[in-house]
Coordinates of C-alpha atoms in Angstrom, one line a residue:
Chain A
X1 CA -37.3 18.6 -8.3
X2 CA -34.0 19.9 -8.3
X3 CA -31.8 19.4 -10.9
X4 CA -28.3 17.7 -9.4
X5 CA -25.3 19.5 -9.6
X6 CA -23.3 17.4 -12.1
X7 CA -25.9 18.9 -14.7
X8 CA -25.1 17.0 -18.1
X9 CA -21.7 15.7 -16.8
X10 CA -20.9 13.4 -14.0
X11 CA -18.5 11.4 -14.7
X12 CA -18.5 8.1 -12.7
X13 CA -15.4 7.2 -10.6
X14 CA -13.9 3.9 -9.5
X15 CA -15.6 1.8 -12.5
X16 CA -15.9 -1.5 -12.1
X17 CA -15.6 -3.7 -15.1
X18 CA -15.3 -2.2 -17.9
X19 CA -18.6 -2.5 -20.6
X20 CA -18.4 -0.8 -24.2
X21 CA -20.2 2.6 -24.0
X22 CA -22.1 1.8 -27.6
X23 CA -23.4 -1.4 -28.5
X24 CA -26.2 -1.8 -32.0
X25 CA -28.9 0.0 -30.7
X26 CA -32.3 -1.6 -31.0
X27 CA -35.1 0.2 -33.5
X28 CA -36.1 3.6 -32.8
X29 CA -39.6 2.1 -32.8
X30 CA -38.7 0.3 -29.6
X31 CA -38.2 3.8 -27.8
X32 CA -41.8 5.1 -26.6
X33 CA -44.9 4.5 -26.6
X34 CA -46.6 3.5 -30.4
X35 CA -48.7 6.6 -31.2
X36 CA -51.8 5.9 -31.7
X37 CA -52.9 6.7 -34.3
X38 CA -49.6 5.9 -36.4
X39 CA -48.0 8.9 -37.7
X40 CA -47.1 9.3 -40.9
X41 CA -44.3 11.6 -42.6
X42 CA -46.7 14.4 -43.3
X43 CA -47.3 14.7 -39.3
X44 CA -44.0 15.0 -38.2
X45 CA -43.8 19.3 -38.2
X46 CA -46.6 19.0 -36.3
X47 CA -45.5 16.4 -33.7
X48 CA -42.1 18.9 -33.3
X49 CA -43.9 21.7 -32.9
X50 CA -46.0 20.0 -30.2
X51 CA -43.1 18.6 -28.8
X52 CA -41.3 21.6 -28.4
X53 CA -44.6 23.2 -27.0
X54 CA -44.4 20.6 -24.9
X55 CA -40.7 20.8 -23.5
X56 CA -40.6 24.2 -23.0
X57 CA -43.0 23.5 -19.7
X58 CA -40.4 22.4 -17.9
X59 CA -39.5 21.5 -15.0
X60 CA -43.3 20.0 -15.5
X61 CA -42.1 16.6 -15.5
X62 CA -45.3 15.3 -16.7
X63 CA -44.9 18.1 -20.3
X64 CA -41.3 16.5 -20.7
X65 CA -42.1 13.1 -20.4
X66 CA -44.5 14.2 -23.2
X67 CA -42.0 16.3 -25.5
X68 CA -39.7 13.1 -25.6
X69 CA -43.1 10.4 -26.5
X70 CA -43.8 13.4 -29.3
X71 CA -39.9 13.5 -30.4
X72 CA -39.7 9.8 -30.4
X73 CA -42.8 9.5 -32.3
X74 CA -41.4 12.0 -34.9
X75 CA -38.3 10.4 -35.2
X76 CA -40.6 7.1 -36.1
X77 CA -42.9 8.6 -38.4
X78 CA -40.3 9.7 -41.0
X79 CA -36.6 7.7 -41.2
X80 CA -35.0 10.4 -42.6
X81 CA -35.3 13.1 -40.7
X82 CA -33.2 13.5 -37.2
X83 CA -35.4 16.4 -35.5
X84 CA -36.7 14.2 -33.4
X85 CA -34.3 12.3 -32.6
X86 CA -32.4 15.1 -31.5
X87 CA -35.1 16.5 -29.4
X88 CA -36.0 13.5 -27.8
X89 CA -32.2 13.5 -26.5
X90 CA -32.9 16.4 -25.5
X91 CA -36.0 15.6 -23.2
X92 CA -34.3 13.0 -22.0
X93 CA -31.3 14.7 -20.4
X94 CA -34.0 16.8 -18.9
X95 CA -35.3 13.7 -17.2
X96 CA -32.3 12.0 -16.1
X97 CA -31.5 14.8 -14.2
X98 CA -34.8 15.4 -12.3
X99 CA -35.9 11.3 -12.6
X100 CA -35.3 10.1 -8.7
X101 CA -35.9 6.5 -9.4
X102 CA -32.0 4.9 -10.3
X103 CA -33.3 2.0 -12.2
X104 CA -35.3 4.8 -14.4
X105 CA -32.6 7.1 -14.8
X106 CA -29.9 4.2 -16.3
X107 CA -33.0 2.8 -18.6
X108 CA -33.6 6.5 -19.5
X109 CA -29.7 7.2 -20.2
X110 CA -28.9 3.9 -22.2
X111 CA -32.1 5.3 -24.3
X112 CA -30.7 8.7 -24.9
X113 CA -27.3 6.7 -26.2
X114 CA -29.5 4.6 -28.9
X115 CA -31.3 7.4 -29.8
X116 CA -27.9 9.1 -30.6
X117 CA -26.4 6.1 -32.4
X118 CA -29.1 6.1 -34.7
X119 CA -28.9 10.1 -35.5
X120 CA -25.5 9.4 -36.1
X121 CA -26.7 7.1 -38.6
X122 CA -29.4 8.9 -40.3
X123 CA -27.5 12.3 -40.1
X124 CA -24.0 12.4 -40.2
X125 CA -22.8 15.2 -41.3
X126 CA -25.1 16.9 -38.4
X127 CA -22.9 18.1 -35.4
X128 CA -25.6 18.3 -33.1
X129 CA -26.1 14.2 -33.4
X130 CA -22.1 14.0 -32.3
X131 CA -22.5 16.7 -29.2
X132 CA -26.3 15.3 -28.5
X133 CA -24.5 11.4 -28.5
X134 CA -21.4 13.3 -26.1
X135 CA -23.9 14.1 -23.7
X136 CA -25.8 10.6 -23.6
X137 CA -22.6 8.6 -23.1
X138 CA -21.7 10.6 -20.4
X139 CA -25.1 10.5 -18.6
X140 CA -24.9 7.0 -18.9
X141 CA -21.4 6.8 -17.8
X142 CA -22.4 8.1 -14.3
X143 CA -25.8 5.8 -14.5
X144 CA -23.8 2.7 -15.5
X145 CA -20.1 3.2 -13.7
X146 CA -18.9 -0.2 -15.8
X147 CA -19.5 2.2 -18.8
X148 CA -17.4 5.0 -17.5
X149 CA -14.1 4.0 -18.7
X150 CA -15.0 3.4 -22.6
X151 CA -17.5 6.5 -22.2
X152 CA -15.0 8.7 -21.3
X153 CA -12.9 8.0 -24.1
X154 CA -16.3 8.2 -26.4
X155 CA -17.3 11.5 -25.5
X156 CA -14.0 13.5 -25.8
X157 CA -13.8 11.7 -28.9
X158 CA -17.1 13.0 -30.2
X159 CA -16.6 16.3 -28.2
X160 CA -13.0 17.0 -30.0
X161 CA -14.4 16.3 -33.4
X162 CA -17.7 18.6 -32.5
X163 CA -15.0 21.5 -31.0
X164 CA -13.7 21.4 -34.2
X165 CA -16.6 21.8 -36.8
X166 CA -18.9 23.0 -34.7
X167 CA -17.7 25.2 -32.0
X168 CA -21.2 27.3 -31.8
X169 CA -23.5 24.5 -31.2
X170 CA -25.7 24.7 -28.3
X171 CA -23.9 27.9 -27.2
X172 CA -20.0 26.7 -27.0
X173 CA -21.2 23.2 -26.0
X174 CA -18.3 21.0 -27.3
X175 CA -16.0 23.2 -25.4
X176 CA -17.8 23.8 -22.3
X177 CA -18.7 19.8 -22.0
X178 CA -15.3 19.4 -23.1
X179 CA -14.2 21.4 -19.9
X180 CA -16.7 19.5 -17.4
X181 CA -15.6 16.5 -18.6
X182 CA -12.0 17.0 -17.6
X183 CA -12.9 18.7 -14.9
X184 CA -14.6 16.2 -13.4
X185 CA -13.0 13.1 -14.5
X186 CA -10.5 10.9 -12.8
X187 CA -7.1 12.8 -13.7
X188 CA -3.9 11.3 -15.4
X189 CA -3.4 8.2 -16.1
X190 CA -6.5 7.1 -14.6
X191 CA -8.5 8.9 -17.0
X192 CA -9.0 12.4 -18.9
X193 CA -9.3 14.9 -16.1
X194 CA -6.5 17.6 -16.2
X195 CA -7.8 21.4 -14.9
X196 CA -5.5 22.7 -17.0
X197 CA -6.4 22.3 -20.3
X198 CA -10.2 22.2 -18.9
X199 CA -9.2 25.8 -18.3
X200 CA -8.2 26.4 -21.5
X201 CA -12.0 24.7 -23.1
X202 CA -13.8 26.6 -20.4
X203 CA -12.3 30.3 -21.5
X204 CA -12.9 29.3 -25.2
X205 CA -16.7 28.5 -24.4
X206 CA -16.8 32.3 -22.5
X207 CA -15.2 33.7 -25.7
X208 CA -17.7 32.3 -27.8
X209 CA -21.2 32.6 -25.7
X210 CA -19.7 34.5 -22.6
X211 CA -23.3 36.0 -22.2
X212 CA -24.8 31.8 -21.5
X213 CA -24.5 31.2 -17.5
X214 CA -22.9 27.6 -17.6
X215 CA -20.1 29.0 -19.9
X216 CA -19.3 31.4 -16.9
X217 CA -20.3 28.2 -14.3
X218 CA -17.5 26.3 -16.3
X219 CA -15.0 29.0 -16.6
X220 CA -15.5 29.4 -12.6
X221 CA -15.1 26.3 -11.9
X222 CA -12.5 25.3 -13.7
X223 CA -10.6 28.9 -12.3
X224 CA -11.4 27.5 -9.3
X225 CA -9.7 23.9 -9.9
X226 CA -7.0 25.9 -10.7
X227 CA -6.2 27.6 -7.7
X228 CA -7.6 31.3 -9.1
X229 CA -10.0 31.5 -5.7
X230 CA -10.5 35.5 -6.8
X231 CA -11.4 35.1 -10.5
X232 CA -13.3 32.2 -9.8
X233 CA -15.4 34.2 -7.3
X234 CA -15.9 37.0 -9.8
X235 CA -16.8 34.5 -12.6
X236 CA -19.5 32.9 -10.6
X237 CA -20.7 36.7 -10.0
X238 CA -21.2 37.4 -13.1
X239 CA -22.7 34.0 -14.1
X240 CA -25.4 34.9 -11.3
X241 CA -26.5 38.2 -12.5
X242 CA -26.9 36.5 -16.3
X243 CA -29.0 33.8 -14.5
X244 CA -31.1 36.1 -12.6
X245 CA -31.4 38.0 -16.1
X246 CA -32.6 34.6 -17.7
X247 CA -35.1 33.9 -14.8
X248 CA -36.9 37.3 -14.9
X249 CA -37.2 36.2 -19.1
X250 CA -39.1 33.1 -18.1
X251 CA -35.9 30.9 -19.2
X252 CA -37.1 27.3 -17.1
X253 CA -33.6 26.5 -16.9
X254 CA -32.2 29.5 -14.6
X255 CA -33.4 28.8 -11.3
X256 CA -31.7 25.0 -11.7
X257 CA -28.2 27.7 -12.5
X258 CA -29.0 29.9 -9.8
X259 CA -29.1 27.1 -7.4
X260 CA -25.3 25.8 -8.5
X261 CA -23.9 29.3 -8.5
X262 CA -24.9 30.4 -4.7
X263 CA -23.9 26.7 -3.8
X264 CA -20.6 27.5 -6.1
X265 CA -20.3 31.1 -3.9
X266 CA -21.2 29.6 -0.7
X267 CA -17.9 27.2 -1.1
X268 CA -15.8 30.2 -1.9
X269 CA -16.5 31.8 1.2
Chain B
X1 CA -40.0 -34.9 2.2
X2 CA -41.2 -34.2 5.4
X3 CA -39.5 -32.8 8.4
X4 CA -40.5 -32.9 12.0
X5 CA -40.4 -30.7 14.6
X6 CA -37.4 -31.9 16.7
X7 CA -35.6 -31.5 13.1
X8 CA -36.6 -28.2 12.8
X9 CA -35.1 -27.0 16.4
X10 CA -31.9 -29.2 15.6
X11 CA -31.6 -26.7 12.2
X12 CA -32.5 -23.6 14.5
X13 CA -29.7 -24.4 17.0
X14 CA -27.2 -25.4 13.7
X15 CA -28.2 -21.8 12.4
X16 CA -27.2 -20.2 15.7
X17 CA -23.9 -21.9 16.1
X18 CA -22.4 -21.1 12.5
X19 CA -24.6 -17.7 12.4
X20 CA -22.2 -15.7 15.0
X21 CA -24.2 -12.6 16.1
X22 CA -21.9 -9.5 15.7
X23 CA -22.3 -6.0 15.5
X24 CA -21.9 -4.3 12.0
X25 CA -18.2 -3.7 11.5
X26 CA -17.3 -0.9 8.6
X27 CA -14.6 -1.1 6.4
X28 CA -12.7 2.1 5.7
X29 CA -11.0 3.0 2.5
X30 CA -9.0 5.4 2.5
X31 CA -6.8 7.4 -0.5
X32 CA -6.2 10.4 0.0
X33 CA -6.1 12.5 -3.9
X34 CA -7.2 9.2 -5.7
X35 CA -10.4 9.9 -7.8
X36 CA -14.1 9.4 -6.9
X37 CA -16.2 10.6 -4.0
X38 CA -17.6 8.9 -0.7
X39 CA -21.1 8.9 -2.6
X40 CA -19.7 8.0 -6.3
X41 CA -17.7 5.4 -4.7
X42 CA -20.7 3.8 -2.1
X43 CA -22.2 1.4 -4.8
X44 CA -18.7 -0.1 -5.5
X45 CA -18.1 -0.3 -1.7
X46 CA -21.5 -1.6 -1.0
X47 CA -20.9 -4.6 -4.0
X48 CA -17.4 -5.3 -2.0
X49 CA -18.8 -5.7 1.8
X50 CA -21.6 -7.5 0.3
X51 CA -19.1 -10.3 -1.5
X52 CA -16.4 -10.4 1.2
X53 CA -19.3 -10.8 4.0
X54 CA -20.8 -13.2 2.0
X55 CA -17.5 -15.0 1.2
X56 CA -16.7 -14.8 5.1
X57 CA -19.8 -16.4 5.6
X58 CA -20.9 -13.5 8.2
X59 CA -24.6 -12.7 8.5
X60 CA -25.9 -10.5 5.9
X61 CA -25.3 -7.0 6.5
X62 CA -22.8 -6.9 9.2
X63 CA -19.8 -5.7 7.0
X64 CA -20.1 -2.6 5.4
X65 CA -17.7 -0.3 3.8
X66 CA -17.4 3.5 2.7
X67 CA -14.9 5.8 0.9
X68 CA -13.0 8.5 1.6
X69 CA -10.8 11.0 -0.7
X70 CA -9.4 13.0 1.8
X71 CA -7.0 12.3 4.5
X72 CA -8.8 14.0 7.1
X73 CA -12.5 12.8 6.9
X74 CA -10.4 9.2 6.4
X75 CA -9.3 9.4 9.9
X76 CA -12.4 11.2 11.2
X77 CA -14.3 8.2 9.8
X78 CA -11.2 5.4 11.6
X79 CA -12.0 7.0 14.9
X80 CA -15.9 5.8 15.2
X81 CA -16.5 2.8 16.8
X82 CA -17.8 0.4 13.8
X83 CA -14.8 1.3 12.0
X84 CA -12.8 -2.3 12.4
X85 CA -11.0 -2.4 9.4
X86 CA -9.2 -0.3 7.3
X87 CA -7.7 0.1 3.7
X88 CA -5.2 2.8 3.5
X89 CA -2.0 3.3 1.2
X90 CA 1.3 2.8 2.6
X91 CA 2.0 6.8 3.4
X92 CA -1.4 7.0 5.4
X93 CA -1.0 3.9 7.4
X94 CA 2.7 4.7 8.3
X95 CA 1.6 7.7 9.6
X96 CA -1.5 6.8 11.6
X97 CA -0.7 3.2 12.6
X98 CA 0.4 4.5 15.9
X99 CA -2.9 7.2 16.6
X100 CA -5.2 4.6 14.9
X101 CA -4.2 0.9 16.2
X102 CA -3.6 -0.1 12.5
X103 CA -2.3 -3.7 12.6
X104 CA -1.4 -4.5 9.1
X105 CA -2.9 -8.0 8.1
X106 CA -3.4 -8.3 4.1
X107 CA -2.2 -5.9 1.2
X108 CA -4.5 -5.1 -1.7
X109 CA -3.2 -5.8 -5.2
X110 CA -4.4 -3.1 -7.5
X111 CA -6.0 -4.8 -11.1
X112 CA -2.7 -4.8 -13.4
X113 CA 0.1 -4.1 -10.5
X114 CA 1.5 -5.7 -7.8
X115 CA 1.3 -6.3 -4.0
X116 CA 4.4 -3.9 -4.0
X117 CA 5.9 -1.4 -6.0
X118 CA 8.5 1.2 -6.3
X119 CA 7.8 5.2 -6.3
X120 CA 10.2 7.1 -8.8
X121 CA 11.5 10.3 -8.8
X122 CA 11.1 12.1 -12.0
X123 CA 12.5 15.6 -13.1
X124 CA 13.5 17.4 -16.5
X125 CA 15.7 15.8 -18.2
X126 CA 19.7 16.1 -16.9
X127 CA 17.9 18.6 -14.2
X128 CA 18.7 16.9 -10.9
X129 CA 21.6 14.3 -10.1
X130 CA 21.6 14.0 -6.6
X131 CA 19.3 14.6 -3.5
X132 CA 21.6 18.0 -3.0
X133 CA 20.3 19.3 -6.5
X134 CA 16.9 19.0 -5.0
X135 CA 17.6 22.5 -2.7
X136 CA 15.2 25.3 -4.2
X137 CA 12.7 22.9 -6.1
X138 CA 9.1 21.5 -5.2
X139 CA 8.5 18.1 -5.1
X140 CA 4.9 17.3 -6.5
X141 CA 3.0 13.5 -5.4
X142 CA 0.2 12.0 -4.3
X143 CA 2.4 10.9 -1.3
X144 CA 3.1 14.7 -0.4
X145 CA 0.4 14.5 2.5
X146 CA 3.2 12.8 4.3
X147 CA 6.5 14.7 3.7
X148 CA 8.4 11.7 6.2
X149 CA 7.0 8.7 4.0
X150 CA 9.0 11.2 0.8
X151 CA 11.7 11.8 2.8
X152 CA 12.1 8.6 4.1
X153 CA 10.9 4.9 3.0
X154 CA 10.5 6.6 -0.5
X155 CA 13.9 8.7 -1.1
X156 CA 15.5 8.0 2.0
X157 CA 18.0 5.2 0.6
X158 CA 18.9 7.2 -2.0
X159 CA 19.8 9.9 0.4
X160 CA 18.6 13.1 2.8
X161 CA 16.7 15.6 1.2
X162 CA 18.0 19.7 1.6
X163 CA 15.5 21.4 3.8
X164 CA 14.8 23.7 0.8
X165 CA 13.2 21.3 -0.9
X166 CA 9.3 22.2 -1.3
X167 CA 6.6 19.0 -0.9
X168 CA 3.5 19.1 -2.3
X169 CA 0.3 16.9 -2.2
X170 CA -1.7 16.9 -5.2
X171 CA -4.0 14.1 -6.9
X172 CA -3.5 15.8 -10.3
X173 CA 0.2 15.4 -11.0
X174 CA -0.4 16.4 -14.7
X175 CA 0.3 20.0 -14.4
X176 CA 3.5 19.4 -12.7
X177 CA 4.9 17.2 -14.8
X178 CA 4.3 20.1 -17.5
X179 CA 6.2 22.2 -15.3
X180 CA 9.3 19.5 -15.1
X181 CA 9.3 19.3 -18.9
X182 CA 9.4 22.6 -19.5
X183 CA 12.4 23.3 -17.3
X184 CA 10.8 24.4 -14.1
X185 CA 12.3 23.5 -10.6
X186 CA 9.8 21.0 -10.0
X187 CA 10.4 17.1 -9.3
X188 CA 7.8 14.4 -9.1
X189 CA 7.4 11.3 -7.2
X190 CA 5.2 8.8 -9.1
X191 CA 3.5 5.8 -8.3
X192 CA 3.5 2.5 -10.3
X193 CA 0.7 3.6 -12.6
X194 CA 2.0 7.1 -12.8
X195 CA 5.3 5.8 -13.7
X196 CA 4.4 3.1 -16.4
X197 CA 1.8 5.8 -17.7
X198 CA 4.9 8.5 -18.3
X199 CA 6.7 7.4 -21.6
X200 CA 2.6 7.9 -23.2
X201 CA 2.5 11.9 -22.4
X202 CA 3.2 13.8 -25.7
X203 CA 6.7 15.7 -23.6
X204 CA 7.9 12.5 -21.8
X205 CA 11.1 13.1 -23.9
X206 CA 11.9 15.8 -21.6
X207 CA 11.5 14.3 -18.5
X208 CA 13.1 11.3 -16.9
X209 CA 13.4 9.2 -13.6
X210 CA 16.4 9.9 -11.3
X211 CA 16.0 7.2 -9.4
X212 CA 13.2 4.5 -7.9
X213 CA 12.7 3.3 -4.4
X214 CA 12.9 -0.1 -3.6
X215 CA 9.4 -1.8 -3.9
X216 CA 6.9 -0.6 -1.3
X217 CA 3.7 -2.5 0.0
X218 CA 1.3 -0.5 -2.0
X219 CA -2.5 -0.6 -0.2
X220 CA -2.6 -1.8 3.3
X221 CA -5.7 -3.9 5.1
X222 CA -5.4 -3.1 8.6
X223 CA -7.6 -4.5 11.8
X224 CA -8.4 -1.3 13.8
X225 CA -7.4 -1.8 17.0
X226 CA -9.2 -5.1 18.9
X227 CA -13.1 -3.5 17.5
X228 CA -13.1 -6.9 15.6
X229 CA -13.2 -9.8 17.6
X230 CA -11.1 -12.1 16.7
X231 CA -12.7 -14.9 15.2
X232 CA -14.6 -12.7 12.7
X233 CA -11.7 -11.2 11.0
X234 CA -9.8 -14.2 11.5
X235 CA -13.0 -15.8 9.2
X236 CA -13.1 -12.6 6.8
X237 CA -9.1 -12.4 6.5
X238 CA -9.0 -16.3 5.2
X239 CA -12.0 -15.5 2.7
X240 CA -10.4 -12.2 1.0
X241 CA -7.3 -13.7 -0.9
X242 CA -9.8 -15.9 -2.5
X243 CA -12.6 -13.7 -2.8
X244 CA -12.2 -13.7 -6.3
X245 CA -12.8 -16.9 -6.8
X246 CA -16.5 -16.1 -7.2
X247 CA -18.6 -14.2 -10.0
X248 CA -19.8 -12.0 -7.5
X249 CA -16.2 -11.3 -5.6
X250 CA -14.3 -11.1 -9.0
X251 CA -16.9 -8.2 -10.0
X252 CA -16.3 -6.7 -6.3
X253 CA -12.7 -6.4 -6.6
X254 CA -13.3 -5.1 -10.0
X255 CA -15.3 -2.0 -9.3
X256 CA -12.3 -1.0 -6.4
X257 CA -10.1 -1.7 -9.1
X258 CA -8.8 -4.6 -7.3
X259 CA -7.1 -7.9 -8.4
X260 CA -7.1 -9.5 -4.8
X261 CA -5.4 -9.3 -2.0
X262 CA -2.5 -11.1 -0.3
X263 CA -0.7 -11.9 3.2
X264 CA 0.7 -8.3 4.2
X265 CA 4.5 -8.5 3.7
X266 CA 5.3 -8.1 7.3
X267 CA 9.2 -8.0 6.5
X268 CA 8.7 -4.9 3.8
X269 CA 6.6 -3.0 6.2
X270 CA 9.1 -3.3 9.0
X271 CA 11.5 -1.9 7.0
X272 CA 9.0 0.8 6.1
X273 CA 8.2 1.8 9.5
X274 CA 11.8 2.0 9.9
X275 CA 12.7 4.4 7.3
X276 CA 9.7 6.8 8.2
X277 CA 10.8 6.5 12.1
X278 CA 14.3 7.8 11.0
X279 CA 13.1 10.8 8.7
X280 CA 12.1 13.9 9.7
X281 CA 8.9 15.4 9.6

């Protein structure tokens, strides 16, 4: 399955009416499937580690559909703790990207939202909850188009704040999302999109992971948006060469990058 | 309750007089540097040809409707033989009514503006004073795909534009309004919601309008030449200004950003036509 080319961002166009992007998320226990048997506190290091065991098979569907019932059933067996939470976000961006069924994918994306609400909750002084959340609403934003509007607002919100207390997370995430997003989005006044200061997110995610292919994908595209045909061209160079570095280390994610960046090339020809 | 035979044949013929067979007619939307995609948009057109053919009362999945971004796969689309109707801004109809057969019969009324409305010309602030000024500068808009609609329904009243003058198409006008603020040689000519949007941006104090045009029908819903016979669109052109009426139409308008749509204003687009037949290219 390929993995489409908005990645974690694809923002939704022409909304129709417009729906709140959060509403009170029902209990984590509704996510999943119960475990059987119940776990209890003392299990949930082992459910991660499993979980993570798990999620690392990708792009085995079946092992991510697995890492997320783990995660889920982590974040269940001890309220505290936002691990699993987190992962099980995680998982479940995997899925919506690969899932082919529409239905799935919005039921998937509206989970991924409540999951994040409730880290949020149960951990919020924890950045990743906030960027993890970003990436939800904006799944869902493209799932559910009524949700694109508030969303939009949500996740540069929640980006913004992230950018600024947690610029490292998830290699420059906040500023690289930060630069999809207004890459992608419908430009002034309809909405956030402005290439411009997408440019300026998108060389501030090279300068802090420049050696992480989507922070060069980014920075090319958004050089791109900007008329820079050349330095786009070489950007998207070097983010192929990093890629085919990640493949040959077994990174499951880099033939999904390699495909976008000779797709990316191919346009610049 | 029981029903007999002859009954049923009286229903059959009923169904076969109201029911009038038709090909599948496409609705094309057109606007060029306006946001979205032909496949981001399809579920928003498919949710409006669904309502409006349902309003119209034509069979069930003979109006359909797509979306295009770009002037040129817009007309591409308009020259196949499905594509009856069309709904284009003013700029793209004015300049393909001719090549395309578009005969203007509703206008759209975007959700929160009106049938009509005026494009204004915005620079840095005490930067231009008269159409003369405008030699040496580039003019930024989402219109810019047709210099002639700029030159002429737009600016034309307010006088003729120096050859020197630069026109640019764009669908992201932010970057040049940046420009205008900061004291480049760059004007703007802004849409309703562009306009109403300005005095929000953080440098609006730098920029202002120099002058607006007189209201202009804003989205046009053409017949394409005669692919629509005529008692189908006359049936689908009485449903649309009430297509809102309805749960479903209401949420079908919505998702084109739509508030409804009204008799074209045949007076305003003469006087349109007439403007852009008097400017140059």
């Amino acid at each position: 399955m390929r993995i489409r080319a908005g990645s974690l961002v694809a923002i939704a166009v022409l909304a129709g009416a417009c729906v709140s992007a959060l509403r009170e998320p029902p209990p984590v226990a509704a996510s999943g499937q119960p475990p059987t048997p119940v776990a209890g506190a003392s299990d949930v290091d082992r459910l991660l580690a499993e979980a993570e065991t798990a999620f690392a098979r990708r792009p085995d569907a079946a092992e991510v559909g697995r890492a997320r019932e783990l995660f889920v059933a982590a974040a269940r067996a001890d309220e505290a703790r936002a691990e699993g939470l987190l992962g099980a976000m995680r998982a479940i961006a995997w899925l919506v990207e690969t899932e082919a069924d529409g239905v799935r994918r919005e039921g998937l994306a509206t989970e991924a939202v409540q999951l994040g609400q409730w880290c949020e909750r149960r951990a919020p002084a924890n950045p990743e909850c906030a960027y993890r959340l970003a990436l939800a609403v904006g799944q869902q934003a493209r799932e559910r188009p009524a949700t694109a509007h508030d969303g939009l607002k949500v996740m540069i919100d929640l980006l913004e704040r992230v950018s600024a207390t947690a610029p490292d997370l998830d290699a420059a995430g906040p500023d690289r999302v930060l630069a999809l997003v207004r890459l992608r989005a419908p430009g002034w006044p309809a909405g956030p999109g402005d290439p411009e200061t997408a440019l300026d997110s998108a060389r501030r995610a090279v300068a802090r992971a420049g050696a992480y292919p989507p922070n060069q994908m980014v920075l090319g595209e958004a050089l791109r948006a900007n008329g820079h045909r050349e330095e786009a061209r070489a950007t998207y160079e070097r983010a192929l060469a990093l890629a085919e570095a990640r493949l040959a280390a077994g990174d499951p994610d880099a033939a999904g990058w390699r495909r976008e960046i000779a797709s990316a090339l191919d346009a610049l020809r | 309750m029981r029903m007999d035979r002859p009954n049923l044949v009286g229903l059959a013929v009923l169904a076969l007089t109201f029911a009038v067979p038709g090909t599948a007619a496409t609705l094309v939307v057109c606007a060029p540097g306006y946001p979205g995609s032909t496949k981001e948009a399809q579920p928003a057109m498919d949710a409006f040809a669904s309502a409006a053919g349902d309003a119209a009362g034509w069979p069930k999945g003979e109006l359909a409707a797509v979306y295009f971004e770009t002037e040129a796969a817009g007309v591409e689309r308009l020259s196949k033989d499905d594509a009856a109707l069309a709904l284009v801004p003013l700029p793209f109809y004015l300049r393909h009514r001719e090549t395309l057969r578009l005969a203007p019969r509703a206008q759209a009324v975007m959700a929160g503006g009106q049938a009509s409305e005026p494009w204004s010309l915005v620079a840095g602030k005490g930067k231009v004073t008269s159409p003369a000024a405008l030699d040496g500068f580039e003019l930024v808009s989402l219109a810019g795909y047709v210099p002639r609609f700029v030159r002429g329904p737009a600016l034309g009243a307010w006088g003729e534009l120096p050859p020197g003058l630069t026109i640019t198409f764009t669908g992201t006008v932010l970057s040049g309004l940046r420009r205008a603020a900061a004291g480049e040689k760059v004007v703007l000519l802004l849409d309703g919601p562009q306009a109403a949007a300005m005095k929000s941006l953080p440098f609006a104090a730098n920029l202002e309008v120099v002058v607006r045009s007189a209201p202009l029908p804003v989205s046009v819903l053409c017949l394409v030449g005669t692919r629509l016979p005529a008692a189908r669109s006359a049936r689908l052109l009485k449903a649309l200004p009430h297509l809102g009426d309805s749960e479903a139409g209401a949420a079908a308008l919505a998702g084109l950003r739509l508030a409804g749509f009204v008799a074209a204003d045949e007076k305003a687009l003469a006087a349109a036509q007439a403007a852009f037949g008097k400017a140059r290219e």
